[in-house]
mmCIF file of C-alpha atoms in Angstrom:
data_model
loop_
_atom_site.group_PDB
_atom_site.id
_atom_site.type_symbol
_atom_site.label_atom_id
_atom_site.label_comp_id
_atom_site.label_asym_id
_atom_site.label_seq_id
_atom_site.Cartn_x
_atom_site.Cartn_y
_atom_site.Cartn_z
ATOM 1 C CA MET H 1 -11.016 9.334 -19.989
ATOM 2 C CA ASP H 2 -11.072 6.039 -22.480
ATOM 3 C CA ILE H 3 -8.118 6.171 -23.651
ATOM 4 C CA ILE H 4 -6.254 6.809 -20.348
ATOM 5 C CA ALA H 5 -8.589 3.074 -19.308
ATOM 6 C CA ASP H 6 -6.940 1.452 -22.520
ATOM 7 C CA TYR H 7 -3.989 2.518 -21.204
ATOM 8 C CA LEU H 8 -4.274 1.662 -17.986
ATOM 9 C CA ALA H 9 -5.691 -2.140 -19.600
ATOM 10 C CA ILE H 10 -2.251 -2.343 -21.218
ATOM 11 C CA LEU H 11 0.033 -1.696 -18.341
ATOM 12 C CA PHE H 12 -1.937 -4.177 -16.317
ATOM 13 C CA LYS H 13 -1.072 -6.825 -18.751
ATOM 14 C CA PHE H 14 2.479 -6.064 -17.842
ATOM 15 C CA LEU H 15 2.573 -5.966 -14.462
ATOM 16 C CA ALA H 16 1.240 -9.321 -14.492
ATOM 17 C CA ALA H 17 3.922 -10.434 -16.300
ATOM 18 C CA SER H 18 6.191 -8.822 -14.180
ATOM 19 C CA LEU H 19 5.042 -10.426 -11.240
ATOM 20 C CA ILE H 20 5.682 -13.238 -13.009
ATOM 21 C CA ILE H 21 9.411 -12.788 -13.556
ATOM 22 C CA GLU H 22 9.916 -11.607 -9.668
ATOM 23 C CA ARG H 23 8.401 -14.867 -8.552
ATOM 24 C CA ILE H 24 10.615 -16.617 -11.149
ATOM 25 C CA LEU H 25 13.891 -14.899 -9.584
ATOM 26 C CA GLU H 26 12.280 -15.384 -6.194
ATOM 27 C CA TYR H 27 12.468 -19.137 -6.826
ATOM 28 C CA LEU H 28 15.628 -18.852 -8.388
ATOM 29 C CA ASP H 29 17.069 -16.921 -5.133
ATOM 30 C CA ARG H 30 16.488 -20.129 -3.196
ATOM 31 C CA VAL H 31 17.242 -22.488 -5.633
ATOM 32 C CA LEU H 32 21.020 -20.925 -5.298
ATOM 33 C CA ASN H 33 21.023 -20.630 -1.513
ATOM 34 C CA PHE H 34 19.840 -24.402 -1.215
ATOM 35 C CA ILE H 35 22.565 -25.425 -3.524
ATOM 36 C CA GLY H 36 25.254 -23.452 -2.127
ATOM 37 C CA MET H 37 24.280 -24.556 1.655
ATOM 38 C CA THR H 38 23.963 -28.278 0.513
ATOM 39 C CA SER H 39 27.347 -27.732 -1.395
ATOM 40 C CA GLY H 40 28.373 -26.514 1.413
ATOM 41 C CA ASN H 41 29.869 -23.340 0.071
ATOM 42 C CA ARG H 42 31.428 -21.135 2.849
ATOM 43 C CA LYS H 43 30.350 -17.807 1.825
ATOM 44 C CA THR H 44 26.858 -18.679 1.447
ATOM 45 C CA LEU H 45 26.511 -20.055 4.688
ATOM 46 C CA LEU H 46 28.400 -17.202 6.411
ATOM 47 C CA ARG H 47 25.538 -15.096 4.600
ATOM 48 C CA LEU H 48 22.933 -17.434 5.995
ATOM 49 C CA ALA H 49 24.146 -17.316 9.413
ATOM 50 C CA GLY H 50 24.386 -13.865 9.548
ATOM 51 C CA LYS H 51 27.777 -13.246 9.323
ATOM 52 C CA SER H 52 29.288 -10.681 6.862
ATOM 53 C CA LEU H 53 31.616 -11.541 4.487
ATOM 54 C CA ASN H 54 34.666 -9.266 4.197
ATOM 55 C CA ILE H 55 33.771 -6.069 1.798
ATOM 56 C CA GLU H 56 35.612 -6.850 -1.662
ATOM 57 C CA GLU H 57 34.094 -10.517 -1.159
ATOM 58 C CA GLU H 58 30.456 -9.236 -0.567
ATOM 59 C CA ASN H 59 31.121 -6.748 -3.446
ATOM 60 C CA LYS H 60 32.218 -9.363 -5.776
ATOM 61 C CA ARG H 61 28.815 -11.494 -4.389
ATOM 62 C CA VAL H 62 26.088 -8.628 -5.234
ATOM 63 C CA VAL H 63 27.726 -8.099 -8.606
ATOM 64 C CA THR H 64 27.747 -11.471 -9.520
ATOM 65 C CA LYS H 65 23.870 -11.814 -7.992
ATOM 66 C CA ARG H 66 22.638 -9.061 -10.001
ATOM 67 C CA LEU H 67 24.100 -9.890 -13.486
ATOM 68 C CA ILE H 68 22.747 -13.330 -13.029
ATOM 69 C CA MET H 69 19.529 -12.331 -11.701
ATOM 70 C CA GLN H 70 19.634 -9.472 -14.608
ATOM 71 C CA SER H 71 20.208 -11.997 -17.057
ATOM 72 C CA VAL H 72 17.625 -14.520 -16.195
ATOM 73 C CA ALA H 73 14.659 -11.669 -15.845
ATOM 74 C CA ILE H 74 15.598 -10.232 -19.490
ATOM 75 C CA VAL H 75 15.798 -13.679 -20.860
ATOM 76 C CA ALA H 76 12.747 -14.334 -19.184
ATOM 77 C CA GLY H 77 10.980 -11.070 -20.065
ATOM 78 C CA ILE H 78 11.754 -11.996 -23.753
ATOM 79 C CA ILE H 79 10.208 -15.588 -23.957
ATOM 80 C CA ILE H 80 7.123 -14.104 -21.996
ATOM 81 C CA SER H 81 6.984 -11.155 -24.897
ATOM 82 C CA THR H 82 7.837 -13.500 -27.614
ATOM 83 C CA ARG H 83 5.235 -16.226 -26.621
ATOM 84 C CA SER H 84 1.862 -14.316 -25.319
ATOM 85 C CA GLN H 85 2.638 -11.538 -28.257
ATOM 86 C CA LEU H 86 3.185 -8.792 -25.743
ATOM 87 C CA GLY H 87 4.650 -5.898 -27.726
ATOM 88 C CA ILE H 88 4.520 -2.311 -25.593
ATOM 89 C CA ALA H 89 4.994 -0.462 -28.792
ATOM 90 C CA HIS H 90 2.421 -3.109 -30.446
ATOM 91 C CA GLN H 91 -0.222 -2.909 -28.026
ATOM 92 C CA LEU H 92 -0.170 0.832 -28.164
ATOM 93 C CA ASP H 93 -0.576 0.712 -32.295
ATOM 94 C CA LEU H 94 2.367 2.372 -33.573
ATOM 95 C CA TYR H 95 2.816 -0.133 -36.057
ATOM 96 C CA THR H 96 0.804 -2.094 -38.325
ATOM 97 C CA ALA H 97 2.388 -6.103 -38.412
ATOM 98 C CA GLN H 98 0.094 -8.534 -37.057
ATOM 99 C CA SER H 99 2.815 -10.146 -34.845
ATOM 100 C CA VAL H 100 5.146 -8.518 -32.534
ATOM 101 C CA LEU H 101 8.494 -7.208 -34.288
ATOM 102 C CA TRP H 102 12.049 -8.186 -32.385
ATOM 103 C CA TRP H 103 12.830 -5.062 -31.039
ATOM 104 C CA ASP H 104 9.454 -4.488 -29.660
ATOM 105 C CA VAL H 105 9.872 -7.797 -27.373
ATOM 106 C CA ILE H 106 13.250 -6.630 -26.674
ATOM 107 C CA LEU H 107 11.854 -3.337 -25.391
ATOM 108 C CA SER H 108 8.917 -5.094 -23.959
ATOM 109 C CA ALA H 109 11.396 -7.530 -22.043
ATOM 110 C CA LEU H 110 13.434 -4.215 -21.069
ATOM 111 C CA LEU H 111 10.385 -3.242 -19.206
ATOM 112 C CA ILE H 112 9.000 -6.060 -17.552
ATOM 113 C CA SER H 113 12.444 -7.076 -16.290
ATOM 114 C CA GLY H 114 12.603 -4.160 -14.624
ATOM 115 C CA GLY H 115 10.332 -5.174 -11.934
ATOM 116 C CA THR H 116 6.638 -3.933 -10.972
ATOM 117 C CA GLU H 117 7.710 -0.554 -8.999
ATOM 118 C CA PRO H 118 8.042 1.742 -12.379
ATOM 119 C CA ILE H 119 4.580 -0.282 -13.586
ATOM 120 C CA HIS H 120 3.228 0.510 -10.742
ATOM 121 C CA ASN H 121 4.181 4.262 -10.377
ATOM 122 C CA LEU H 122 3.004 4.604 -14.452
ATOM 123 C CA ILE H 123 -0.776 2.652 -13.472
ATOM 124 C CA ASN H 124 -1.046 5.863 -10.273
ATOM 125 C CA PHE H 125 0.035 8.137 -12.323
ATOM 126 C CA LEU H 126 -2.666 7.672 -14.974
ATOM 127 C CA LYS H 127 -5.233 6.998 -12.914
ATOM 128 C CA GLY H 128 -4.389 10.145 -11.251
ATOM 129 C CA LYS H 129 -4.913 11.639 -14.573
ATOM 130 C CA LYS H 130 -8.169 9.664 -14.805
ATOM 131 C CA ASP H 131 -9.318 11.050 -11.164
ATOM 132 C CA GLU H 132 -8.985 14.225 -12.574
ATOM 133 C CA VAL H 133 -10.969 13.956 -15.747
ATOM 134 C CA LYS H 134 -13.534 11.695 -13.818
ATOM 135 C CA GLN H 135 -13.818 15.255 -11.393
ATOM 136 C CA GLN H 136 -14.443 17.577 -14.587
ATOM 137 C CA ARG H 137 -17.027 15.586 -16.006
ATOM 138 C CA ILE H 138 -18.896 15.487 -12.635
ATOM 139 C CA ALA H 139 -18.467 19.349 -12.673
ATOM 140 C CA ILE H 140 -19.551 19.696 -15.899
ATOM 141 C CA GLU H 141 -22.521 17.688 -15.413
ATOM 142 C CA SER H 142 -23.258 18.901 -12.083
ATOM 143 C CA GLU H 143 -23.210 22.542 -13.806
ATOM 144 C CA HIS H 144 -25.437 21.693 -16.767
ATOM 145 C CA HIS H 145 -28.644 20.405 -13.925
ATOM 146 C CA GLU H 146 -27.639 23.434 -11.997
ATOM 147 C CA LEU H 147 -26.133 21.689 -8.851
ATOM 148 C CA LEU H 148 -23.382 24.208 -8.250
ATOM 149 C CA TYR H 149 -21.677 22.997 -5.084
ATOM 150 C CA GLU H 150 -18.877 25.512 -3.920
ATOM 151 C CA GLU H 151 -15.876 23.907 -2.885
ATOM 152 C CA PRO H 152 -16.344 22.155 0.713
ATOM 153 C CA ALA H 153 -15.153 23.760 3.746
ATOM 154 C CA ILE H 154 -13.222 20.562 4.809
ATOM 155 C CA ARG H 155 -11.087 19.100 2.511
ATOM 156 C CA PHE H 156 -10.857 15.102 2.571
ATOM 157 C CA ASP H 157 -7.818 15.066 0.379
ATOM 158 C CA ILE H 158 -8.600 10.801 0.189
ATOM 159 C CA ASN H 159 -7.881 9.285 -2.898
ATOM 160 C CA TYR H 160 -9.205 5.695 -2.909
ATOM 161 C CA GLU H 161 -9.181 4.039 -5.998
ATOM 162 C CA GLY H 162 -8.604 0.253 -4.209
ATOM 163 C CA GLY H 163 -5.090 0.243 -2.894
ATOM 164 C CA ILE H 164 -1.733 -0.663 -4.138
ATOM 165 C CA HIS H 165 -2.936 -3.851 -5.736
ATOM 166 C CA PRO H 166 -6.565 -2.636 -7.121
ATOM 167 C CA ASN H 167 -7.107 -5.720 -9.237
ATOM 168 C CA GLN H 168 -6.516 -7.821 -6.068
ATOM 169 C CA PRO H 169 -7.573 -8.389 -2.709
ATOM 170 C CA GLY H 170 -5.849 -8.187 0.309
ATOM 171 C CA HIS H 171 -5.649 -11.978 2.024
ATOM 172 C CA ASP H 172 -8.845 -12.661 0.947
ATOM 173 C CA LEU H 173 -12.577 -10.869 0.371
ATOM 174 C CA ARG H 174 -14.297 -9.687 3.699
ATOM 175 C CA LYS H 175 -17.307 -11.712 4.205
ATOM 176 C CA ASN H 176 -19.214 -8.452 5.865
ATOM 177 C CA ASN H 177 -17.938 -4.671 6.032
ATOM 178 C CA PRO H 178 -15.868 -3.835 8.885
ATOM 179 C CA ARG H 179 -16.750 -2.903 12.397
ATOM 180 C CA TYR H 180 -14.020 -2.280 13.659
ATOM 181 C CA ILE H 181 -10.487 0.247 13.213
ATOM 182 C CA VAL H 182 -7.353 -0.541 14.634
ATOM 183 C CA ILE H 183 -4.808 2.462 14.873
ATOM 184 C CA HIS H 184 -0.901 1.445 14.499
ATOM 185 C CA HIS H 185 2.582 2.723 14.034
ATOM 186 C CA SER H 186 5.171 1.486 12.326
ATOM 187 C CA GLN H 187 8.079 0.854 14.235
ATOM 188 C CA THR H 188 10.465 2.492 12.273
ATOM 189 C CA SER H 189 11.738 5.727 12.000
ATOM 190 C CA GLU H 190 9.546 8.577 11.425
ATOM 191 C CA HIS H 191 11.293 9.856 8.427
ATOM 192 C CA PHE H 192 9.989 6.183 6.325
ATOM 193 C CA SER H 193 8.321 7.208 2.826
ATOM 194 C CA PHE H 194 5.550 5.362 2.123
ATOM 195 C CA GLU H 195 7.367 2.858 -0.346
ATOM 196 C CA GLU H 196 10.245 1.998 2.505
ATOM 197 C CA LEU H 197 7.318 1.387 4.714
ATOM 198 C CA VAL H 198 6.502 -1.601 2.580
ATOM 199 C CA GLU H 199 9.482 -2.915 1.566
ATOM 200 C CA HIS H 200 10.297 -3.110 5.277
ATOM 201 C CA ILE H 201 7.102 -5.285 5.197
ATOM 202 C CA LYS H 202 7.866 -7.494 2.609
ATOM 203 C CA ARG H 203 11.190 -8.276 3.937
ATOM 204 C CA GLU H 204 10.766 -8.913 7.156
ATOM 205 C CA GLU H 205 7.753 -11.150 5.703
ATOM 206 C CA LYS H 206 10.446 -12.933 3.875
ATOM 207 C CA GLN H 207 12.956 -13.123 6.648
ATOM 208 C CA GLY H 208 9.987 -14.418 8.780
ATOM 209 C CA SER H 209 10.421 -12.100 11.354
ATOM 210 C CA ASP H 210 8.159 -12.534 14.613
ATOM 211 C CA LEU H 211 6.028 -9.853 13.312
ATOM 212 C CA PHE H 212 2.040 -9.077 13.465
ATOM 213 C CA TYR H 213 2.178 -7.622 10.198
ATOM 214 C CA ARG H 214 1.871 -9.705 6.562
ATOM 215 C CA HIS H 215 1.957 -7.478 3.260
ATOM 216 C CA PRO H 216 -0.144 -5.910 2.271
ATOM 217 C CA ALA H 217 -0.737 -5.192 5.932
ATOM 218 C CA PHE H 218 -2.821 -1.842 6.769
ATOM 219 C CA HIS H 219 -5.421 -0.353 4.441
ATOM 220 C CA SER H 220 -4.383 2.842 5.138
ATOM 221 C CA VAL H 221 -1.113 4.446 5.942
ATOM 222 C CA VAL H 222 -0.297 8.008 6.974
ATOM 223 C CA THR H 223 3.310 9.495 6.400
ATOM 224 C CA TYR H 224 4.640 12.093 8.948
ATOM 225 C CA ASP H 225 4.266 14.770 6.227
ATOM 226 C CA GLY H 226 1.039 14.290 6.505
ATOM 227 C CA GLN H 227 -0.179 12.843 3.529
ATOM 228 C CA TYR H 228 -2.323 9.641 3.198
ATOM 229 C CA HIS H 229 -1.625 6.679 1.012
ATOM 230 C CA ASN H 230 -3.247 3.179 0.208
ATOM 231 C CA TYR H 231 -2.458 0.241 0.817
ATOM 232 C CA CYS H 232 -4.535 -2.701 0.942
ATOM 233 C CA ARG H 233 -8.101 -2.463 -0.580
ATOM 234 C CA TRP H 234 -10.774 -1.552 2.188
ATOM 235 C CA ASP H 235 -13.107 -4.681 1.265
ATOM 236 C CA SER H 236 -10.601 -7.018 2.195
ATOM 237 C CA LEU H 237 -8.475 -8.319 4.428
ATOM 238 C CA GLY H 238 -5.018 -6.571 5.641
ATOM 239 C CA TRP H 239 -2.833 -8.651 7.976
ATOM 240 C CA HIS H 240 -2.322 -6.503 10.821
ATOM 241 C CA MET H 241 -3.076 -8.153 13.951
ATOM 242 C CA SER H 242 -3.134 -11.432 15.882
ATOM 243 C CA LYS H 243 -6.533 -12.877 16.671
ATOM 244 C CA ALA H 244 -8.183 -10.941 19.770
ATOM 245 C CA ILE H 245 -11.751 -11.939 21.359
ATOM 246 C CA SER H 246 -13.712 -10.141 19.410
ATOM 247 C CA VAL H 247 -11.593 -7.820 16.890
ATOM 248 C CA SER H 248 -9.678 -10.092 13.917
ATOM 249 C CA ASN H 249 -8.072 -9.306 10.947
ATOM 250 C CA GLY H 250 -11.451 -10.241 9.100
ATOM 251 C CA ASN H 251 -13.841 -7.412 10.374
ATOM 252 C CA SER H 252 -11.096 -4.555 11.425
ATOM 253 C CA LEU H 253 -9.594 -1.744 9.050
ATOM 254 C CA ALA H 254 -6.009 -0.628 9.728
ATOM 255 C CA ILE H 255 -4.202 2.553 9.981
ATOM 256 C CA CYS H 256 -0.517 2.972 10.491
ATOM 257 C CA PHE H 257 1.135 5.880 11.296
ATOM 258 C CA THR H 258 4.879 5.892 10.540
ATOM 259 C CA GLY H 259 7.144 6.394 13.172
ATOM 260 C CA ASN H 260 7.723 4.427 16.418
ATOM 261 C CA TYR H 261 6.001 6.062 19.542
ATOM 262 C CA GLU H 262 7.135 3.821 21.995
ATOM 263 C CA ASN H 263 9.794 5.888 24.105
ATOM 264 C CA ARG H 264 10.268 3.337 27.478
ATOM 265 C CA SER H 265 12.873 1.823 27.583
ATOM 266 C CA LYS H 266 12.058 -1.275 29.025
ATOM 267 C CA VAL H 267 9.399 -2.064 26.689
ATOM 268 C CA ALA H 268 10.025 -4.495 23.752
ATOM 269 C CA GLY H 269 10.746 -1.956 20.577
ATOM 270 C CA TYR H 270 10.928 1.004 22.097
ATOM 271 C CA ASN H 271 12.313 4.303 20.042
ATOM 272 C CA ASN H 272 15.725 4.227 21.205
ATOM 273 C CA TRP H 273 16.427 6.954 18.781
ATOM 274 C CA ASP H 274 14.876 9.631 20.161
ATOM 275 C CA THR H 275 14.180 10.560 23.401
ATOM 276 C CA ASN H 276 10.420 11.911 23.389
ATOM 277 C CA PRO H 277 9.192 10.861 20.064
ATOM 278 C CA ARG H 278 5.580 12.295 18.985
ATOM 279 C CA PRO H 279 3.334 12.275 15.544
ATOM 280 C CA SER H 280 3.441 15.377 13.583
ATOM 281 C CA GLU H 281 0.194 17.532 13.484
ATOM 282 C CA VAL H 282 -0.900 16.954 10.289
ATOM 283 C CA GLN H 283 -0.556 13.152 10.531
ATOM 284 C CA ILE H 284 -2.766 13.010 13.368
ATOM 285 C CA GLU H 285 -5.352 15.134 11.277
ATOM 286 C CA THR H 286 -4.806 13.438 8.017
ATOM 287 C CA GLY H 287 -5.775 10.246 9.945
ATOM 288 C CA SER H 288 -8.709 12.042 11.859
ATOM 289 C CA LYS H 289 -10.054 12.343 8.432
ATOM 290 C CA VAL H 290 -9.467 8.836 7.053
ATOM 291 C CA ILE H 291 -11.287 7.353 10.356
ATOM 292 C CA ALA H 292 -14.117 9.997 10.586
ATOM 293 C CA LEU H 293 -14.530 8.907 6.605
ATOM 294 C CA TRP H 294 -14.542 5.159 7.657
ATOM 295 C CA ARG H 295 -16.828 5.323 10.151
ATOM 296 C CA ILE H 296 -19.310 7.222 7.897
ATOM 297 C CA LEU H 297 -18.794 4.731 5.428
ATOM 298 C CA TYR H 298 -19.275 0.861 7.674
ATOM 299 C CA ASP H 299 -20.930 2.885 10.252
ATOM 300 C CA ILE H 300 -18.265 2.017 13.397
ATOM 301 C CA GLN H 301 -18.999 3.490 16.527
ATOM 302 C CA GLU H 302 -16.699 5.231 18.353
ATOM 303 C CA LYS H 303 -15.702 2.562 21.071
ATOM 304 C CA HIS H 304 -15.035 0.541 18.251
ATOM 305 C CA VAL H 305 -11.994 2.391 17.127
ATOM 306 C CA LEU H 306 -9.135 1.342 19.143
ATOM 307 C CA PRO H 307 -5.086 1.175 19.528
ATOM 308 C CA HIS H 308 -3.565 -1.776 18.728
ATOM 309 C CA ARG H 309 -1.921 -2.551 22.219
ATOM 310 C CA LYS H 310 -5.500 -2.855 23.759
ATOM 311 C CA LEU H 311 -6.341 -6.055 21.774
ATOM 312 C CA ASN H 312 -3.090 -7.628 21.751
ATOM 313 C CA ARG H 313 -2.224 -7.269 25.682
ATOM 314 C CA GLY H 314 1.057 -7.712 26.738
ATOM 315 C CA LYS H 315 2.066 -8.582 23.294
ATOM 316 C CA THR H 316 2.158 -5.317 21.814
ATOM 317 C CA SER H 317 2.516 -1.725 22.847
ATOM 318 C CA CYS H 318 1.609 -0.217 19.420
ATOM 319 C CA PRO H 319 1.292 2.362 18.842
ATOM 320 C CA GLY H 320 3.394 3.663 21.610
ATOM 321 C CA ASN H 321 2.692 5.371 25.222
ATOM 322 C CA ASN H 322 3.835 8.839 23.664
ATOM 323 C CA PHE H 323 0.981 8.189 20.563
ATOM 324 C CA PRO H 324 -2.400 10.525 21.499
ATOM 325 C CA VAL H 325 -4.832 7.819 20.670
ATOM 326 C CA ASP H 326 -7.680 9.336 22.834
ATOM 327 C CA ARG H 327 -7.657 12.726 20.958
ATOM 328 C CA LEU H 328 -7.109 11.465 17.697
ATOM 329 C CA ILE H 329 -10.172 9.289 17.950
ATOM 330 C CA ALA H 330 -12.191 13.135 19.844
ATOM 331 C CA ARG H 331 -10.971 14.693 16.521
ATOM 332 C CA SER H 332 -12.618 12.313 14.401
ATOM 333 C CA SER H 333 -16.146 11.965 16.232
ATOM 334 C CA GLN H 334 -15.593 16.252 15.909
ATOM 335 C CA LEU H 335 -15.196 16.205 12.018
ATOM 336 C CA ILE H 336 -18.193 13.427 11.812
ATOM 337 C CA ASP H 337 -20.392 15.765 13.566
ATOM 338 C CA GLN H 338 -19.052 18.709 11.296
ATOM 339 C CA TRP H 339 -19.579 17.075 8.098
ATOM 340 C CA THR H 340 -22.818 15.751 8.789
ATOM 341 C CA GLN H 341 -24.031 19.349 8.897
ATOM 342 C CA ASP H 342 -22.148 20.133 5.760
ATOM 343 C CA GLU H 343 -24.315 19.328 2.837
ATOM 344 C CA GLN H 344 -21.426 20.346 0.538
ATOM 345 C CA VAL H 345 -19.462 17.545 2.670
ATOM 346 C CA LYS H 346 -22.747 15.037 2.397
ATOM 347 C CA HIS H 347 -22.390 15.286 -1.131
ATOM 348 C CA TYR H 348 -18.951 14.277 -1.616
ATOM 349 C CA ILE H 349 -19.562 11.657 0.377
ATOM 350 C CA GLU H 350 -22.474 10.024 -1.941
ATOM 351 C CA ILE H 351 -20.081 10.718 -4.586
ATOM 352 C CA PHE H 352 -17.158 8.908 -2.261
ATOM 353 C CA LYS H 353 -19.611 5.977 -1.635
ATOM 354 C CA GLN H 354 -19.456 5.206 -5.558
ATOM 355 C CA LYS H 355 -16.244 3.969 -5.540
ATOM 356 C CA LYS H 356 -15.052 0.322 -6.474
ATOM 357 C CA TYR H 357 -13.382 -1.499 -3.528
ATOM 358 C CA ILE H 358 -15.683 0.105 -0.765
ATOM 359 C CA TYR H 359 -18.028 -2.790 0.156
ATOM 360 C CA VAL H 360 -18.429 -6.272 0.706
#
């Protein structure tokens, strides 16, 4: 496990470098748009006005922009790798030279110029391996002390390690542990993957859309296939709602179900591609487990589990009229009753409480 921790530490260094390059490219994009706008460039003005260019012009623009951005990213990556002596092979001790070799600089520049997504994937993979090793160690120690537990009758299937940015809080650290849980739908196709939803939120925020949420928005996301995904750290603020009388981003946890479960045509944001949208049963079951776990960890009452629409009346119908809010909450209460009577599950929860990034 120490080796995995070392690899993770190395990847976090490259993640920081990739974030710097992404910010540089975002700034460059804005500068290019500003130059094009102030110089009266027809293509730039048409694009910023939301009007499409012809296909040939658009393809040429996209290819040119990608070439410029990738070139800048690689050059910036070479500069960062050289200045900070950041070489992937050097970090892994694959050679003994004190300074980073030229080919290692280029290799590292290519890695960090590709953005944060591939590095995030590697980090998540290693974290999964680290968790496996940790669980194996716990099992061995339990056996050594004759604390033998069979597999819990109820599986959690929740692997929390601090969200997609574990080394960063969301919009700020909480002042107190959460007292409310807010239920959302993503108002997108139910076929959105977690990664697509995150990119969608980033895009909407960048375009200045009039939405309640900002990246990182929700603390947990449950996709239509019933899979649970970490998003924002639980000990920090997600940005998922406008402030209500007693509930805010500062005192609540947010769970989002991918899909659009509003089918009333006269309601803003309704699902106009499906006449009867409903979440899947596996979504409801996984969501109930997440809510039940949160309620146990933070001692949250059933009446404090609320749909988004109840907090911002007249502004949103989230999570939609076809979403079974009452059944979801009732199922979470049923799970709590079962878990608190099961010694195996109670033992698992005690282990879970030791994780980082849960409590203030």
